[in-house]
PDB file of C-alpha atoms and ligand atoms in Angstrom:
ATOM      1  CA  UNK A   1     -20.103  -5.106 -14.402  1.00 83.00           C
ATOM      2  CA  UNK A   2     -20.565  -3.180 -11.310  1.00 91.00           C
ATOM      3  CA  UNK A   3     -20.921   0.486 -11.177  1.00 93.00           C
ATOM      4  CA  UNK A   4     -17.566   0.342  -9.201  1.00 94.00           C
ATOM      5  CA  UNK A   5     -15.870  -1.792 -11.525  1.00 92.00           C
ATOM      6  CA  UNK A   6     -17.494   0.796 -14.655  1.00 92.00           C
ATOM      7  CA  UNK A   7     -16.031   3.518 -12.874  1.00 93.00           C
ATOM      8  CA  UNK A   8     -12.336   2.089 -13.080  1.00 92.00           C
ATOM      9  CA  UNK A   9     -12.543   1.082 -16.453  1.00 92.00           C
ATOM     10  CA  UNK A  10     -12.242   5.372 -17.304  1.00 92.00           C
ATOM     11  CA  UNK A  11      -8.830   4.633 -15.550  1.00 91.00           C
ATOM     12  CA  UNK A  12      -6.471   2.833 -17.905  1.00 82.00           C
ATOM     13  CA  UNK A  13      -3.320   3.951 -16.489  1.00 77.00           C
ATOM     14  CA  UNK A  14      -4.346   2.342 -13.189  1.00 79.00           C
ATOM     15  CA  UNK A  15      -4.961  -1.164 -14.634  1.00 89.00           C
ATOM     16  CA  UNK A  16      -2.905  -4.201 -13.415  1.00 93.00           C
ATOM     17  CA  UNK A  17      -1.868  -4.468 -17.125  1.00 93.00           C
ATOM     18  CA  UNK A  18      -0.790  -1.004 -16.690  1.00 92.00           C
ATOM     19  CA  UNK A  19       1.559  -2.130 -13.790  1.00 95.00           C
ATOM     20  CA  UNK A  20       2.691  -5.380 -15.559  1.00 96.00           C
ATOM     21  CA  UNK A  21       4.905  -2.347 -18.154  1.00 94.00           C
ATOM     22  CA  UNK A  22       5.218  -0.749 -15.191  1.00 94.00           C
ATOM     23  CA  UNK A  23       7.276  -3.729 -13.522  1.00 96.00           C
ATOM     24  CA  UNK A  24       8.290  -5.261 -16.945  1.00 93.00           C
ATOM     25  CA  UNK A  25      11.624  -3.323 -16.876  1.00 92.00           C
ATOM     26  CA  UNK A  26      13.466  -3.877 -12.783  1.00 94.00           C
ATOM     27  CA  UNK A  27      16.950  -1.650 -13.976  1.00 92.00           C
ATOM     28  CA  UNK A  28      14.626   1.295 -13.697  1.00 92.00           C
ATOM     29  CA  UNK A  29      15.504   4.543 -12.096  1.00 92.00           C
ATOM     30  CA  UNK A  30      12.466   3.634  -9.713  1.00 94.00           C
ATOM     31  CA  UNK A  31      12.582   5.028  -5.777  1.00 93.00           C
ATOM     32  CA  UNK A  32      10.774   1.993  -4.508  1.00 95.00           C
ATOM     33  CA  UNK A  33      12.483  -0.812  -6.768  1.00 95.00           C
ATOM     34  CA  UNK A  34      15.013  -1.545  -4.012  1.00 94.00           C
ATOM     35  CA  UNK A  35      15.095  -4.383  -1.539  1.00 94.00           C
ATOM     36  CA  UNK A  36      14.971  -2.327   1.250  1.00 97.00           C
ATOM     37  CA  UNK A  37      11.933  -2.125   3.603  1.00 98.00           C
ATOM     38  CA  UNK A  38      10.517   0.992   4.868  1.00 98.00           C
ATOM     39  CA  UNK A  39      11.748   3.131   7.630  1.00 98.00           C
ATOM     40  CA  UNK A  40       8.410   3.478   9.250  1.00 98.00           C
ATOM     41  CA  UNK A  41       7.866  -0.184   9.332  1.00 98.00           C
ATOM     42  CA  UNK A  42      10.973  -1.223  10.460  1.00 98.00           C
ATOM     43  CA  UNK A  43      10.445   1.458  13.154  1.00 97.00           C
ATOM     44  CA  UNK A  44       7.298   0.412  14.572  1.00 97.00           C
ATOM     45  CA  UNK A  45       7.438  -3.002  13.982  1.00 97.00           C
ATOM     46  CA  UNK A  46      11.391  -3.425  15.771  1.00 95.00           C
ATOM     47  CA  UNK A  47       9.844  -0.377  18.240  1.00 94.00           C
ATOM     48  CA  UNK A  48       6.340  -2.576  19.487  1.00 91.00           C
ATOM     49  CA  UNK A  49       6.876  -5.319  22.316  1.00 85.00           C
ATOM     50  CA  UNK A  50       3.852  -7.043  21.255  1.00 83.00           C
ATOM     51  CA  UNK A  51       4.623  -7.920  17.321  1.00 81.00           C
ATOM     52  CA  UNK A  52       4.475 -10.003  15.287  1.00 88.00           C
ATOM     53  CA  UNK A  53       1.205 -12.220  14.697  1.00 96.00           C
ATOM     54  CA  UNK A  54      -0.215 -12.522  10.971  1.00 98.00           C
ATOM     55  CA  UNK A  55       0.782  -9.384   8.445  1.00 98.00           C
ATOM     56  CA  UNK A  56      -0.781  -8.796   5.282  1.00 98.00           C
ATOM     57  CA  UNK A  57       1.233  -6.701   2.171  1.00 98.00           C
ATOM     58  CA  UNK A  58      -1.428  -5.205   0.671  1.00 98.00           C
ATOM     59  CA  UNK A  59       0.204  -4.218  -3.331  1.00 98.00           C
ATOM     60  CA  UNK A  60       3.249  -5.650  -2.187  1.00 98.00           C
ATOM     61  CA  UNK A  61       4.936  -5.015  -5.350  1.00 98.00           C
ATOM     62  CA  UNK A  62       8.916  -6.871  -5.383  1.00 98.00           C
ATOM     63  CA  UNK A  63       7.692  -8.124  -1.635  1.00 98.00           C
ATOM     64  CA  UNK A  64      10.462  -5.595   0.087  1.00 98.00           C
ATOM     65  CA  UNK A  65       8.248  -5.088   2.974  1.00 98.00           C
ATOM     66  CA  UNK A  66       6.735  -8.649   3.105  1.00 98.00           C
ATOM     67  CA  UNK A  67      10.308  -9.984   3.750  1.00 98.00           C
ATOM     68  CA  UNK A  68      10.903  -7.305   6.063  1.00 98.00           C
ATOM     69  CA  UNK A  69       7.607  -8.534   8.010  1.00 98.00           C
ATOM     70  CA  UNK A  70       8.673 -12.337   7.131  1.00 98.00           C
ATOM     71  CA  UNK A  71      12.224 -11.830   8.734  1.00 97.00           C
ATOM     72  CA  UNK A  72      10.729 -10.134  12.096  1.00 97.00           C
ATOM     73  CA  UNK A  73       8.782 -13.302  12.304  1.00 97.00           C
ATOM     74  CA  UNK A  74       5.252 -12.224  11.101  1.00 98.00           C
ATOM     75  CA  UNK A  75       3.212 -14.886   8.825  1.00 98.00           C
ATOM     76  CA  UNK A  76       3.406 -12.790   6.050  1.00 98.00           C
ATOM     77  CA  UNK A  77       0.605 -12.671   3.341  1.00 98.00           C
ATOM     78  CA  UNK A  78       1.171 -10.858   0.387  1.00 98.00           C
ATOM     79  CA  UNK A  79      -1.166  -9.632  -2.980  1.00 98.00           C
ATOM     80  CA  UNK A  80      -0.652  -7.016  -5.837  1.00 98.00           C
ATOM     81  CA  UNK A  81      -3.052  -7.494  -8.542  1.00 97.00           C
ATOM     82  CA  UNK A  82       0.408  -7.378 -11.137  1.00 97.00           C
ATOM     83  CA  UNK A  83       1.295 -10.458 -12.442  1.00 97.00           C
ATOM     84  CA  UNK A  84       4.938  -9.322 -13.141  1.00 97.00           C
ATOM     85  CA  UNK A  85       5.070  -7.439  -9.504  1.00 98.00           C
ATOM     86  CA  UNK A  86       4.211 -11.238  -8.427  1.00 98.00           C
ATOM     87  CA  UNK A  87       6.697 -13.085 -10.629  1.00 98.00           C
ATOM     88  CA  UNK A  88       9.693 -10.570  -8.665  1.00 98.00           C
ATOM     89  CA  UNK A  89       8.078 -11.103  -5.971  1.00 98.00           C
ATOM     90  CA  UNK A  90       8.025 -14.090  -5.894  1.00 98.00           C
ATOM     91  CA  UNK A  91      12.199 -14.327  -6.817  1.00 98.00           C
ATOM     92  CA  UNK A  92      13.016 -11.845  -4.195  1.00 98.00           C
ATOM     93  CA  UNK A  93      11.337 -14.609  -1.787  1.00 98.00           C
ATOM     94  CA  UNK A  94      13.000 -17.134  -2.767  1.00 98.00           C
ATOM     95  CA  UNK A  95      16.704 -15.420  -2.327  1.00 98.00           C
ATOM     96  CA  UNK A  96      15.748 -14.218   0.973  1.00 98.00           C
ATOM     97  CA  UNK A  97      14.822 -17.654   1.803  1.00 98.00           C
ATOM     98  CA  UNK A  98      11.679 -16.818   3.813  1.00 98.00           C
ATOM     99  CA  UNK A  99       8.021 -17.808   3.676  1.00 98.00           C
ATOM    100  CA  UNK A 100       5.249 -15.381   2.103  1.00 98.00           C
ATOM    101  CA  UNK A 101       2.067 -16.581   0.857  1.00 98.00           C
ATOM    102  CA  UNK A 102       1.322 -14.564  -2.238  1.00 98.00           C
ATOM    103  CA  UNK A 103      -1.460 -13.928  -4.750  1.00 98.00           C
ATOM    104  CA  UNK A 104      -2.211 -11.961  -7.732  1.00 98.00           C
ATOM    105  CA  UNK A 105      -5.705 -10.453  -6.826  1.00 97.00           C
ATOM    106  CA  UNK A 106      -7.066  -7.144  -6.721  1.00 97.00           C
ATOM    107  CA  UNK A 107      -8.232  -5.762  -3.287  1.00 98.00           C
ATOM    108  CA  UNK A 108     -10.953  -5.145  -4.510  1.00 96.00           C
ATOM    109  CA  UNK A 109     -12.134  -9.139  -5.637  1.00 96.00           C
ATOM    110  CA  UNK A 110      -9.758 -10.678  -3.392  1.00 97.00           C
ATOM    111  CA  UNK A 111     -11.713 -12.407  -0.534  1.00 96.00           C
ATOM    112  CA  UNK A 112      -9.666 -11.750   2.052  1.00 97.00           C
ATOM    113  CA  UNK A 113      -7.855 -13.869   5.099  1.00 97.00           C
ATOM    114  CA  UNK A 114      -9.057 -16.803   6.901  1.00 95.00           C
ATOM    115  CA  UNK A 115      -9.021 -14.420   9.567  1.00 96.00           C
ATOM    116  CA  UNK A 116      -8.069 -10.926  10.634  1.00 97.00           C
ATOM    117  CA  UNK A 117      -4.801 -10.022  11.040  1.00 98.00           C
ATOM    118  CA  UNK A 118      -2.178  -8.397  13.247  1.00 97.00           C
ATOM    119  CA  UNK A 119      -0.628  -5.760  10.860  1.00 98.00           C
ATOM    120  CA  UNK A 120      -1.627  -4.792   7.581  1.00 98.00           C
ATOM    121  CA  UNK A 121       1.054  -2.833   5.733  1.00 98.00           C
ATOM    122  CA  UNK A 122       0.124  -0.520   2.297  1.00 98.00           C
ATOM    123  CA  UNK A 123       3.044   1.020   1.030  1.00 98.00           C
ATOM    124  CA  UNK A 124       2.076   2.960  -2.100  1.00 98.00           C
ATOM    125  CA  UNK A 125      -1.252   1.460  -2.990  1.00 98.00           C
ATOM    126  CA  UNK A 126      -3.892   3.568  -1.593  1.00 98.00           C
ATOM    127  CA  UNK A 127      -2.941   6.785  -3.713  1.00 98.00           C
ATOM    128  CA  UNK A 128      -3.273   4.758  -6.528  1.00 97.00           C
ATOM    129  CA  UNK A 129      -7.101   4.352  -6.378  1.00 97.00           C
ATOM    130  CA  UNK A 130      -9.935   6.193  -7.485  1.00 96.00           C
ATOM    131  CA  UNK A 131     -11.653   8.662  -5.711  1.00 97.00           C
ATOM    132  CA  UNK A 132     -14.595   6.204  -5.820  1.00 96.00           C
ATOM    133  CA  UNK A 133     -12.820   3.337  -4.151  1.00 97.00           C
ATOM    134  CA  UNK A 134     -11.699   5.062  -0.880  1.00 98.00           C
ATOM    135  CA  UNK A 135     -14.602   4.154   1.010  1.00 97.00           C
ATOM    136  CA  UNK A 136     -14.864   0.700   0.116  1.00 97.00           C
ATOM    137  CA  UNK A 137     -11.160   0.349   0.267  1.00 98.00           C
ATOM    138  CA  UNK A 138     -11.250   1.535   4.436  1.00 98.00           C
ATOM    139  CA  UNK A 139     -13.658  -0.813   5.152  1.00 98.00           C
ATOM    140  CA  UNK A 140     -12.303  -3.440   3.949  1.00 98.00           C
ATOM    141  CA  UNK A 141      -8.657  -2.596   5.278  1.00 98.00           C
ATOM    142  CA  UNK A 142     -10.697  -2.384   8.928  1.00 98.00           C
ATOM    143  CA  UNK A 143     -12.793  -6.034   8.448  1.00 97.00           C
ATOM    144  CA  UNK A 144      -9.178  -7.524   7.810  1.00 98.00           C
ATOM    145  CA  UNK A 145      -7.774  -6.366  10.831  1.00 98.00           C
ATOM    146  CA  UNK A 146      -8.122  -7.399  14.283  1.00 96.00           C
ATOM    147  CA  UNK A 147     -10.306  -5.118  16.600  1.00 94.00           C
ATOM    148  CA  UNK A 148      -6.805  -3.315  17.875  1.00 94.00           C
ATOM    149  CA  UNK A 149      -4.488  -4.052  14.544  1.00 96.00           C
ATOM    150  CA  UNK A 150      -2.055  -1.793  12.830  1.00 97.00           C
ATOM    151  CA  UNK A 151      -2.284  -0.432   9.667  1.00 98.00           C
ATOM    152  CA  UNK A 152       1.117   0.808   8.372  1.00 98.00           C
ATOM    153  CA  UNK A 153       0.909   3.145   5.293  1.00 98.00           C
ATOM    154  CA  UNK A 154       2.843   5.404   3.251  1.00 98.00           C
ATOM    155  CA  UNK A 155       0.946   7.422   0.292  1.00 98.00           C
ATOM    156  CA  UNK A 156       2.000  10.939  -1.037  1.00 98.00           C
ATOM    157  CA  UNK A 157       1.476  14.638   0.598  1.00 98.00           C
ATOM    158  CA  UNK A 158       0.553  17.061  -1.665  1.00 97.00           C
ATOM    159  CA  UNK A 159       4.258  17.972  -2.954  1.00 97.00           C
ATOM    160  CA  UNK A 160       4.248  13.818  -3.818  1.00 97.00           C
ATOM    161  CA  UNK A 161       1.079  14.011  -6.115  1.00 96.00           C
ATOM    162  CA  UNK A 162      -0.099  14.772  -9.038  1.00 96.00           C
ATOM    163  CA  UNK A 163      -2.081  17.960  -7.820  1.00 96.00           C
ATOM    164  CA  UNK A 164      -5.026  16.560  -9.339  1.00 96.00           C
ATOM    165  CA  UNK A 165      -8.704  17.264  -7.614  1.00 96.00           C
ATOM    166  CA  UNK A 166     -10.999  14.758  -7.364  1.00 96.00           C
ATOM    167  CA  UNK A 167     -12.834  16.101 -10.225  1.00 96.00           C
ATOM    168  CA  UNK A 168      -9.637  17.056 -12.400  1.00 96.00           C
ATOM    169  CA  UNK A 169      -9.561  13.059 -11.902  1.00 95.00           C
ATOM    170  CA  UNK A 170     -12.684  12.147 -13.490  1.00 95.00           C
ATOM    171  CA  UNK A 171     -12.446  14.588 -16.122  1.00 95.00           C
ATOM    172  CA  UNK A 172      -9.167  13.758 -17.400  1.00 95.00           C
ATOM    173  CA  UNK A 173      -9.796  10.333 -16.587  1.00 95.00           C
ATOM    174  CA  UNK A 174      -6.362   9.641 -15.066  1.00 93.00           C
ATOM    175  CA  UNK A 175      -4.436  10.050 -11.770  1.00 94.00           C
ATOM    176  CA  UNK A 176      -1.548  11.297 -13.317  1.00 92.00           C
ATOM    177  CA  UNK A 177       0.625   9.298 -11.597  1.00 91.00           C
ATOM    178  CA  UNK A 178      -0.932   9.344  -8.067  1.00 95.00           C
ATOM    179  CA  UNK A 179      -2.999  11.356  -5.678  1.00 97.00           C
ATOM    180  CA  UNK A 180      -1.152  13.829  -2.436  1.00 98.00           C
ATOM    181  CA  UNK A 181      -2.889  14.051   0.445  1.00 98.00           C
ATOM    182  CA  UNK A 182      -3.466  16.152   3.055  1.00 98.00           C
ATOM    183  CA  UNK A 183      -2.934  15.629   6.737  1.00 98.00           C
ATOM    184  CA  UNK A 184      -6.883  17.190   7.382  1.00 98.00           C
ATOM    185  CA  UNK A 185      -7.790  14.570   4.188  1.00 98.00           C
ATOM    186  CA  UNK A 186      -6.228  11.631   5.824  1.00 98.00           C
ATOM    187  CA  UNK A 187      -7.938  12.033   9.215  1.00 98.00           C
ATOM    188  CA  UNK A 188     -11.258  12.710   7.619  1.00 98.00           C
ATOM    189  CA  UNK A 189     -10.982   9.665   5.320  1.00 98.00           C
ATOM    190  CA  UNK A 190      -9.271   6.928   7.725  1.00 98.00           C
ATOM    191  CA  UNK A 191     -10.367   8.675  11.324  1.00 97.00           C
ATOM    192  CA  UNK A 192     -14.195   7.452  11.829  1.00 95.00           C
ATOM    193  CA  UNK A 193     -12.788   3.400  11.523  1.00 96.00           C
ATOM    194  CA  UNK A 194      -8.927   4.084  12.902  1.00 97.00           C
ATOM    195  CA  UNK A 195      -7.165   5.965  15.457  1.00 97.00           C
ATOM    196  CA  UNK A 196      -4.403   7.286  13.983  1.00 98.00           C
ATOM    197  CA  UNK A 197      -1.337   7.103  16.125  1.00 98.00           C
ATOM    198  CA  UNK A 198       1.404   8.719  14.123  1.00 98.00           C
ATOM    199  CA  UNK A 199       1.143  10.584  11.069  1.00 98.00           C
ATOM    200  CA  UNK A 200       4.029  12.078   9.917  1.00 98.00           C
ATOM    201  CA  UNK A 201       6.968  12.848   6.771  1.00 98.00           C
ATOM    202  CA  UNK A 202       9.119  10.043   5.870  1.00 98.00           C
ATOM    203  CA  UNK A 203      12.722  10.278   6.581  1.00 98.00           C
ATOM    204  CA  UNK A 204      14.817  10.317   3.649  1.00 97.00           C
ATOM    205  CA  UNK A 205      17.326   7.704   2.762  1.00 96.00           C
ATOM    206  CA  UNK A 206      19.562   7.288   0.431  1.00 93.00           C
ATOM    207  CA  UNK A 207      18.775   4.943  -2.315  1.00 87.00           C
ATOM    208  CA  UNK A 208      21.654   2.228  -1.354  1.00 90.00           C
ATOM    209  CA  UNK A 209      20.393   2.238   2.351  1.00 95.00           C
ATOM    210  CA  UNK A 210      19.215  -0.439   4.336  1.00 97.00           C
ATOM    211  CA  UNK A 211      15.715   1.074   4.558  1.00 98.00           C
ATOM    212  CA  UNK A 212      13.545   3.132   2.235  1.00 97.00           C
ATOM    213  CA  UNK A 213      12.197   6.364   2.853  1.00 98.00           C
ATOM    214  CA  UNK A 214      11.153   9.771   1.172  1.00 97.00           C
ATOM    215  CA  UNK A 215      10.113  12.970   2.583  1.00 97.00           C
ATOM    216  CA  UNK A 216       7.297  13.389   0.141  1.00 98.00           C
ATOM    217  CA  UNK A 217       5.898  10.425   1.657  1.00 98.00           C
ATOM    218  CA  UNK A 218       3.710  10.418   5.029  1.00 98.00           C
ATOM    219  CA  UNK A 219       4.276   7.406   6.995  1.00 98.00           C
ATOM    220  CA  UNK A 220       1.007   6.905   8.960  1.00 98.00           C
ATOM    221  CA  UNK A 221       0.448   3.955  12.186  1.00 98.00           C
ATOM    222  CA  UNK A 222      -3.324   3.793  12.690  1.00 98.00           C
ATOM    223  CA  UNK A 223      -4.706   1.046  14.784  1.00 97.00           C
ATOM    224  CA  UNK A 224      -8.224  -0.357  14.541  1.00 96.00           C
ATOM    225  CA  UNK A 225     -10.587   0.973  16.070  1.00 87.00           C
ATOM    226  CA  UNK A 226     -12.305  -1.139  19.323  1.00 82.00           C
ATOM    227  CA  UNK A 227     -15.758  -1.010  18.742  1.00 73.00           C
TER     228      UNK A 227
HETATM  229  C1  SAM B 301       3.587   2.280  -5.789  1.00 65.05           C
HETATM  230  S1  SAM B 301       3.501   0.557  -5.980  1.00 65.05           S
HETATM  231  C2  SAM B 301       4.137   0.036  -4.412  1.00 65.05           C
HETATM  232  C3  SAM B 301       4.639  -1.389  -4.386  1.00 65.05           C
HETATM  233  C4  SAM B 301       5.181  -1.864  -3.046  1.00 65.05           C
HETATM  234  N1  SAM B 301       4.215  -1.757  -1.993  1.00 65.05           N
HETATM  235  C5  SAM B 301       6.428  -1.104  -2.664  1.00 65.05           C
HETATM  236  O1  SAM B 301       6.305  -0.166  -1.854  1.00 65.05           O
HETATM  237  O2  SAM B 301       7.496  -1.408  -3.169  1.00 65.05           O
HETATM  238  C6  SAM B 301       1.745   0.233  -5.824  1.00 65.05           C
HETATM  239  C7  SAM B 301       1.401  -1.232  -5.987  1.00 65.05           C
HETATM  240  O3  SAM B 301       0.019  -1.425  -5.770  1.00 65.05           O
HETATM  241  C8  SAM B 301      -0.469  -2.374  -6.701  1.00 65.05           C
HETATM  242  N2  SAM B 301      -1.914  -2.133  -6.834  1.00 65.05           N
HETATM  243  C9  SAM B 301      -2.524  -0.987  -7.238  1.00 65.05           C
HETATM  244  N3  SAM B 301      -3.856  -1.129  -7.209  1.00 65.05           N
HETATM  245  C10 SAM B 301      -4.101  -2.395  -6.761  1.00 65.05           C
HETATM  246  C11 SAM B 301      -5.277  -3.132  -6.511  1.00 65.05           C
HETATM  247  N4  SAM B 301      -6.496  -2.605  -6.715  1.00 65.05           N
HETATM  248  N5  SAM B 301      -5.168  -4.386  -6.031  1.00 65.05           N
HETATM  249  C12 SAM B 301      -3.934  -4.944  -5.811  1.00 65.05           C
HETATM  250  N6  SAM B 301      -2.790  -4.299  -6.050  1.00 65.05           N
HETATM  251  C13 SAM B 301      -2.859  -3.031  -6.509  1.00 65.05           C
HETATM  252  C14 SAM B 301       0.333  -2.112  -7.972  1.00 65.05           C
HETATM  253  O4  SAM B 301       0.363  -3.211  -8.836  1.00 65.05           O
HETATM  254  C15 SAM B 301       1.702  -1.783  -7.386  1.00 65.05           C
HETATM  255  O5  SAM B 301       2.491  -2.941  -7.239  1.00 65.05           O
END
């Protein structure tokens, strides 16, 4: 075992068997169990003349985003280290009758994709990890995107967290249900490899409409640094 990998054992509550419960029950009051894709996406993605190309759903959960991407055109990739995310995943691709290559992998053992991609979308997954997986997680986000890609993400502000500090983390071992961020926090941590293009609240929707957003939520568009 790694010194990584010892690290996120202290985390139990961030396990994939953690999120196989999570996703065992679908009728659940849950924000983001919905079909609908996010507002940001849809925005930038229907907004850019040069899309699509190759997209990658990083912890695509139910796949509402990778049949977004899938319907726009993209070649969609898709993993979430659940195996229950993958099994609805895998049914919501089926009824919308569009093609997304899926695996159950972690991003942190996964091995990545032939080759780099066009778009990488993360809704939700990055304030799910460990303080001591941001680092490696960036990189590896950047090495899978083309010098020039997008990187689409949503993760909490502060009002969308747990409050937790990065040592409240390791002491209670838990996230308590996910990390806020800061605007200064996100261009300190994704900056140096990414120039952030847009970094701003969600727009709130309604849960029954036709695309998904919250206002404790930022949407952020970040494209790869050229080096
Ligand atoms: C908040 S959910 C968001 C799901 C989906 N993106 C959506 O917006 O509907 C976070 C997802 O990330 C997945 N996840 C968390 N850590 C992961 C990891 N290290 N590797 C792969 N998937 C991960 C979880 O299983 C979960 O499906």
């Amino acid at each position: 075992m790694t010194d990584l990998q010892a690290l996120d054992a202290l985390f139990a509550d961030r396990q994939d068997t953690w999120w196989d419960g999570f996703y065992a029950q679908r009728a659940k009051p849950v924000p983001f169990f919905v079909d609908a894709p996010d507002e940001s996406l849809v925005e930038w993605v229907t907004g850019s003349p040069s899309m699509p190309g190759r997209a990658l759903d990083l912890g695509c959960g139910n796949c509402r985003n990778s049949v977004f991407l899938a319907r726009a055109g993209f070649t969609v990739e898709a993993l979430d280290f659940s195996a229950t995310a993958i099994d609805w995943a895998q049914q919501n691709v089926a009824k919308a009758g569009v093609s997304v290559h899926l695996s159950q992998a972690s991003v942190f053992e996964w091995p990545g994709p032939a080759q780099p991609v066009d778009l990488i979308c993360d809704s939700g997954l990055f304030h799910h990890l460990p303080p001591h997986r941001r680092a490696g997680y960036v990189e590896r986000v950047a090495s899978w995107l083309k010098p020039g890609g997008t990187l689409a993400m949503t993760c909490f502000k502060p009002e969308g967290g747990s409050g937790l500090s990065d040592e409240d983390v390791y002491a209670r071992q838990s996230l308590g249900g996910g990390l806020g961020y800061t605007e200064a926090q996100l261009r300190s941590i994704w900056g140096e490899a990414f120039d952030i293009q847009v970094l701003r609240p969600m727009q709130a929707y309604a849960k029954e409409a036709a695309v998904f957003g919250l206002p404790f939520l930022w949407a952020m568009r970040a494209r790869r640094s050229v080096p």
